[in-house]
Short mmCIF file of C-alpha atoms in Angstrom, two decimals:
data_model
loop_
_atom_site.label_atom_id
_atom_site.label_comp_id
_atom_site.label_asym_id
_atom_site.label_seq_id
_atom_site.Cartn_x
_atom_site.Cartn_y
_atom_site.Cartn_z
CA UNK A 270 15.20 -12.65 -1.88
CA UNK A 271 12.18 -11.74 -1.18
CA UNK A 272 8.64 -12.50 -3.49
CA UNK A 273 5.54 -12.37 -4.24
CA UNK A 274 4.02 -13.54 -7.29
CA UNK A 275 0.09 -12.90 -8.17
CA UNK A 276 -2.39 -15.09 -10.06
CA UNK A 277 -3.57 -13.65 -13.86
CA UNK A 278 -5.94 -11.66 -15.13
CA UNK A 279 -9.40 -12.50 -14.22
CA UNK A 280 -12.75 -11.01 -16.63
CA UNK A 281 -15.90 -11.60 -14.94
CA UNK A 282 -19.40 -10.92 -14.90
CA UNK A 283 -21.47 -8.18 -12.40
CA UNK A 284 -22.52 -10.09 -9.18
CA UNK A 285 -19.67 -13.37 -10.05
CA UNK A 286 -16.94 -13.50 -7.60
CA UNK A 287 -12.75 -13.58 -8.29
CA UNK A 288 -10.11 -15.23 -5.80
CA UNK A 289 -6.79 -13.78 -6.28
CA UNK A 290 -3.63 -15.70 -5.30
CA UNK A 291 -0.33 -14.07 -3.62
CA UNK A 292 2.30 -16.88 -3.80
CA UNK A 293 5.04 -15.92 -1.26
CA UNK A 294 8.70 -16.85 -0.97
CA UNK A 295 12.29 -15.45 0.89
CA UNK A 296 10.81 -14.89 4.10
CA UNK A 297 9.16 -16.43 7.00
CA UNK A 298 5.42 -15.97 6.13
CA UNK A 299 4.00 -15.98 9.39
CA UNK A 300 6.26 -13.19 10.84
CA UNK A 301 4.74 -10.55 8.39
CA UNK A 302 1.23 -9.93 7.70
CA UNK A 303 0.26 -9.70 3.87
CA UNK A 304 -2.12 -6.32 2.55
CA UNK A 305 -4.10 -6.07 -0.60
CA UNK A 306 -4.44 -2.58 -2.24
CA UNK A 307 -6.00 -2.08 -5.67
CA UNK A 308 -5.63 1.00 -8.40
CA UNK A 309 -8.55 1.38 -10.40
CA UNK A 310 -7.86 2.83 -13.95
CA UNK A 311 -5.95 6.19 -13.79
CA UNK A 312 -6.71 6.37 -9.68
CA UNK A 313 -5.06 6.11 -6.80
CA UNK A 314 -4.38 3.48 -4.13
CA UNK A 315 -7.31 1.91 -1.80
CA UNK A 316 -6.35 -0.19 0.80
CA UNK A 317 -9.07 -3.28 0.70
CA UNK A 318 -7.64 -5.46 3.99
CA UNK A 319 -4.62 -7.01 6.09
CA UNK A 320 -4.37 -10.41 7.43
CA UNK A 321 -1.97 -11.22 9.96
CA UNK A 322 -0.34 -14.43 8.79
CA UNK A 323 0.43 -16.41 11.82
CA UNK A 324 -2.92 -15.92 13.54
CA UNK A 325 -5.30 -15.00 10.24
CA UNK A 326 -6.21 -12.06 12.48
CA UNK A 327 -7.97 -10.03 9.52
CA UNK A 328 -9.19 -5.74 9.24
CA UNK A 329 -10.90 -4.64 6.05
CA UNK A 330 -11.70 -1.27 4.46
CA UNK A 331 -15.30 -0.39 6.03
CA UNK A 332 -16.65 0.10 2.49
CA UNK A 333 -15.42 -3.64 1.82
CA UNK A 334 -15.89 -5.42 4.57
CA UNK A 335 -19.10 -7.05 3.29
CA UNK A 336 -17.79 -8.27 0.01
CA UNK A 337 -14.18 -9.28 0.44
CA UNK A 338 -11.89 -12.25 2.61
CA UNK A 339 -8.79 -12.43 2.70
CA UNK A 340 -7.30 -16.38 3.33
CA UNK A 341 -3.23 -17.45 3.80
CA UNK A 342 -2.14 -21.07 3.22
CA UNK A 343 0.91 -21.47 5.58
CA UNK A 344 1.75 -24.89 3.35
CA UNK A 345 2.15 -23.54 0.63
CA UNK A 346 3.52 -19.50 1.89
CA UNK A 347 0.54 -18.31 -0.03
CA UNK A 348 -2.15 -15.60 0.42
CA UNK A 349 -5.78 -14.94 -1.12
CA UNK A 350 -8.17 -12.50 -1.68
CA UNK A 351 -12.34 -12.99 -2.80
CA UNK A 352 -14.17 -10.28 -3.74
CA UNK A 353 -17.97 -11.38 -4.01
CA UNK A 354 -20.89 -9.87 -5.93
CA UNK A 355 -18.31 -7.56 -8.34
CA UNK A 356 -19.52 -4.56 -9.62
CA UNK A 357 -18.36 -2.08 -12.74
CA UNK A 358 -16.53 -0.51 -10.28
CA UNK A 359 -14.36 -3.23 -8.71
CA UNK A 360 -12.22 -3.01 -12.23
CA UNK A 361 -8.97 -2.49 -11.14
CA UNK A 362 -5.47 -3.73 -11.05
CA UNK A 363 -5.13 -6.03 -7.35
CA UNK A 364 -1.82 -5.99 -5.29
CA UNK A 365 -1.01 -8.06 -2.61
CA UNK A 366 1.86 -6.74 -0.42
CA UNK A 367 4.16 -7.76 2.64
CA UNK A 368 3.37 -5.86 5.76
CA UNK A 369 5.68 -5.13 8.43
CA UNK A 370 4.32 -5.28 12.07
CA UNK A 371 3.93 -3.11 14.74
CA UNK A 372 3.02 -4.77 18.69
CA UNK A 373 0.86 -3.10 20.75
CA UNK A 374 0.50 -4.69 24.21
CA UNK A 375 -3.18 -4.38 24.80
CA UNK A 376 -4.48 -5.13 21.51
CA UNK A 377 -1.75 -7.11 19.54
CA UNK A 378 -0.11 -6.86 16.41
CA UNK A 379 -1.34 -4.19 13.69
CA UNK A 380 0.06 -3.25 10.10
CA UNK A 381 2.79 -0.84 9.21
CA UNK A 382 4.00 -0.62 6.01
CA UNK A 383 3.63 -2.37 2.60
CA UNK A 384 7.70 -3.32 2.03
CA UNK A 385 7.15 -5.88 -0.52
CA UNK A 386 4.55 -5.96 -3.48
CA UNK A 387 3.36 -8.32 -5.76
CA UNK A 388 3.29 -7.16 -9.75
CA UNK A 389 -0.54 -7.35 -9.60
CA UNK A 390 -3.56 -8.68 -10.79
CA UNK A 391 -5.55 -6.81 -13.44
CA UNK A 392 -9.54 -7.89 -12.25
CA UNK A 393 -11.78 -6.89 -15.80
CA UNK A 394 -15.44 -6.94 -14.54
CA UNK A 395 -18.01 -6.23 -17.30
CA UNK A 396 -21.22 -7.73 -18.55
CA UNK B 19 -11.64 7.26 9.22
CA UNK B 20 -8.48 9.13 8.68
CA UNK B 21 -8.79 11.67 5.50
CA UNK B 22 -5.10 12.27 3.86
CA UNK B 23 -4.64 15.05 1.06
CA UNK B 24 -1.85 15.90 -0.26
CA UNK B 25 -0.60 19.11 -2.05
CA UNK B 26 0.15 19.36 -4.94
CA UNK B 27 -1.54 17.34 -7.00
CA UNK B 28 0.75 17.47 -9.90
CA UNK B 29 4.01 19.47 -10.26
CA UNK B 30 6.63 19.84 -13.35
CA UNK B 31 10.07 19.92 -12.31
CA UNK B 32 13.71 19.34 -14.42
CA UNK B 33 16.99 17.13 -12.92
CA UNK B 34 18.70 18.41 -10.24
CA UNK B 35 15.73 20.31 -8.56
CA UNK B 36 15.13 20.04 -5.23
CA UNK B 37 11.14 18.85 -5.06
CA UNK B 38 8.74 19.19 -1.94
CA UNK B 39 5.48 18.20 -1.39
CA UNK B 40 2.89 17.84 1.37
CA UNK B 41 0.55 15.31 3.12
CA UNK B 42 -2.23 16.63 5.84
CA UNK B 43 -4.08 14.15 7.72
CA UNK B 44 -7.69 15.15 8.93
CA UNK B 45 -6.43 14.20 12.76
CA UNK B 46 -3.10 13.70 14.70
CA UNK B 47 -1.24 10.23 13.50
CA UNK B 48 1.55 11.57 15.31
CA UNK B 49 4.69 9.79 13.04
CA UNK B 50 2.68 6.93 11.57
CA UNK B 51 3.20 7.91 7.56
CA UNK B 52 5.01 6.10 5.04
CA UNK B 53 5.68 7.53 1.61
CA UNK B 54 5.56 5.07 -1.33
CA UNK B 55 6.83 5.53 -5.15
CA UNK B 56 4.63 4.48 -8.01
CA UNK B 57 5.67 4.21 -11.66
CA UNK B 58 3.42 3.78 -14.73
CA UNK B 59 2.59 -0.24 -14.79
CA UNK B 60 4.38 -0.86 -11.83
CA UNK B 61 3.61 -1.23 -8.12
CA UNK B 62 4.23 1.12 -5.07
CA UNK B 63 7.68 1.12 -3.40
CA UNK B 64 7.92 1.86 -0.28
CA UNK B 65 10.65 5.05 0.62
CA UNK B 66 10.10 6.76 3.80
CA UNK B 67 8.40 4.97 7.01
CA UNK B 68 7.23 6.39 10.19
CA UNK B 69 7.72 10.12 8.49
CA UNK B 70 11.19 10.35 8.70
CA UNK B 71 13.12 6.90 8.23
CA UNK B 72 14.42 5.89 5.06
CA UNK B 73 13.71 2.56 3.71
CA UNK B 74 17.05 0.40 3.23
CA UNK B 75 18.52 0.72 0.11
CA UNK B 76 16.61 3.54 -1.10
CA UNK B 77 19.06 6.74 -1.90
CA UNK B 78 19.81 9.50 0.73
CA UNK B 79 18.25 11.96 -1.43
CA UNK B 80 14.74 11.03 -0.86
CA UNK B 81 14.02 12.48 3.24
CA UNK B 82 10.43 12.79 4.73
CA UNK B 83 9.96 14.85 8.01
CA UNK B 84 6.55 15.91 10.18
CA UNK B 85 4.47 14.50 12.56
CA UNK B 86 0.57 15.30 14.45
CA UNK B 87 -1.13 15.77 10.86
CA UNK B 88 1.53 17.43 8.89
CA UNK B 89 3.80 16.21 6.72
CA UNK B 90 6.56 16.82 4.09
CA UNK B 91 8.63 14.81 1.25
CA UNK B 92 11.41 16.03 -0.34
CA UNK B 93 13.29 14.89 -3.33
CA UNK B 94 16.98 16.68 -3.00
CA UNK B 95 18.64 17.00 -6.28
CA UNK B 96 15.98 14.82 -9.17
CA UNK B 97 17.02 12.18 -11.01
CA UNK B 98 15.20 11.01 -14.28
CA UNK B 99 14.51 7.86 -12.53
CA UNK B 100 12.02 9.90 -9.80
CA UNK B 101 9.42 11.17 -12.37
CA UNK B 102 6.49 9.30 -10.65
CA UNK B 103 3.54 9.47 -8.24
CA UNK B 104 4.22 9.82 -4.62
CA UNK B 105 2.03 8.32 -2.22
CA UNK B 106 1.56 9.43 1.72
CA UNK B 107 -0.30 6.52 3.55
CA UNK B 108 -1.19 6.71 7.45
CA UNK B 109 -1.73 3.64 9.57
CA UNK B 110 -2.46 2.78 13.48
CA UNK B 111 -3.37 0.47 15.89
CA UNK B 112 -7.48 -0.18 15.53
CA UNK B 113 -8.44 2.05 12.38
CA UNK B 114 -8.07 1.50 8.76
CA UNK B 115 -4.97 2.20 6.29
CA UNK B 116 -5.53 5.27 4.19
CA UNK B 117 -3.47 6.46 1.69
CA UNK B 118 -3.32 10.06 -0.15
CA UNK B 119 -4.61 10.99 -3.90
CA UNK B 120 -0.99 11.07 -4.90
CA UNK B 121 1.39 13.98 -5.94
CA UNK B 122 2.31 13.42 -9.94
CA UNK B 123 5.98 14.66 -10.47
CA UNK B 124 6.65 14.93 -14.03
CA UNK B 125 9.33 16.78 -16.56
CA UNK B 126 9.32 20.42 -17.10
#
């Protein structure tokens, strides 16, 4: 079966950074890519990023792109995500998901769908 | 970037209705949209992919059908396990994921 287990809750201070974990397991992790969306209080989904898994091949959200990296561990079947300089605004519950592939032949693999999710990672940032 | 809305925003509905909602993209994604379920504390599941296919093991009453920019979800028959928020999410090749506000279906 497949899982994906997430790190704790994390409280930090504006302009500190938090590394979430995504612990993997039931699949081959480099055949699927791994996404993290968050949900801030009473909102909706925002995608943040994808990273392809067997050649760490990342894409982030334009707005994010400056701030966050996403990492895999292929010893260990587990994925992470920084965010760096956090702001009010970055409070928000963080889930990591399973992505399913689709090929293109001139530019590679790209993301499909989330079929997998993590429970999440509530991410507390306030002075 | 691709805009996604979706219509309505909330709607009030009892078991056994037959539910419908929409997702518009702000260009043609032709059949890349996947619908996703989301229950209070949990995290999305995934129903429909590529507009129209039905994840495994998710029940025949939940069907998704469109393409271009226009899309529609349909919940045949509600149980009182599909009060939730329904997600529409686009993806492609070279541009980012972006999903939709969310359609709240709740109990009349």
């Amino acid at each position: 079966q497949v899982h994906l287990t997430q790190s704790g809750a994390e409280v930090k201070k504006p302009g500190a950074s938090v590394k979430i974990s995504c612990k993997t397991s039931g699949y081959t992790f480099t055949s699927y890519g791994l996404s993290w969306v968050r949900q801030a209080p009473g909102q909706g989904l925002e995608w943040i990023g994808w990273i392809n898994a067997y050649n760490v091949n990342t894409k982030y959200a334009p707005e994010l792109q400056d701030r966050v990296t996403l990492t895999t561990d292929t010893s260990t079947d587990t994925g992470y995500m920084e965010i760096r300089s956090l702001r009010s605004d970055d409070t928000a519950v963080y889930f990591c998901a399973r992505v399913r592939l689709r090929y293109d032949s001139v530019t590679g693999y790209y993301p499909c769908c989330f079929d997998y999710w993590g429970q999440g990672s509530q991410v507390i940032v306030s002075s | 970037d691709i805009q996604m809305t979706q219509s309505p925003s909330s709607l009030s509905a009892s078991v056994g209705d037959r539910v419908t909602m929409t997702c518009q993209a702000s260009q043609d994604i032709t059949t890349s949209l996947n619908w996703y379920q989301q229950k209070p504390g949990e995290a999305p599941k995934l129903l429909i992919y590529d507009a129209s296919n039905l994840e495994r093991g998710v029940p025949s009453r939940f069907s998704g059908s469109g393409s271009g920019t226009d899309f529609t979800f349909t919940i045949s028959g509600l149980q009182p396990e599909d009060f939730a928020t329904y997600y529409c999410q686009q993806y492609g090749n070279l541009r980012p994921i972006t999903f939709g506000p969310g359609t709240k279906v709740d109990i009349k």
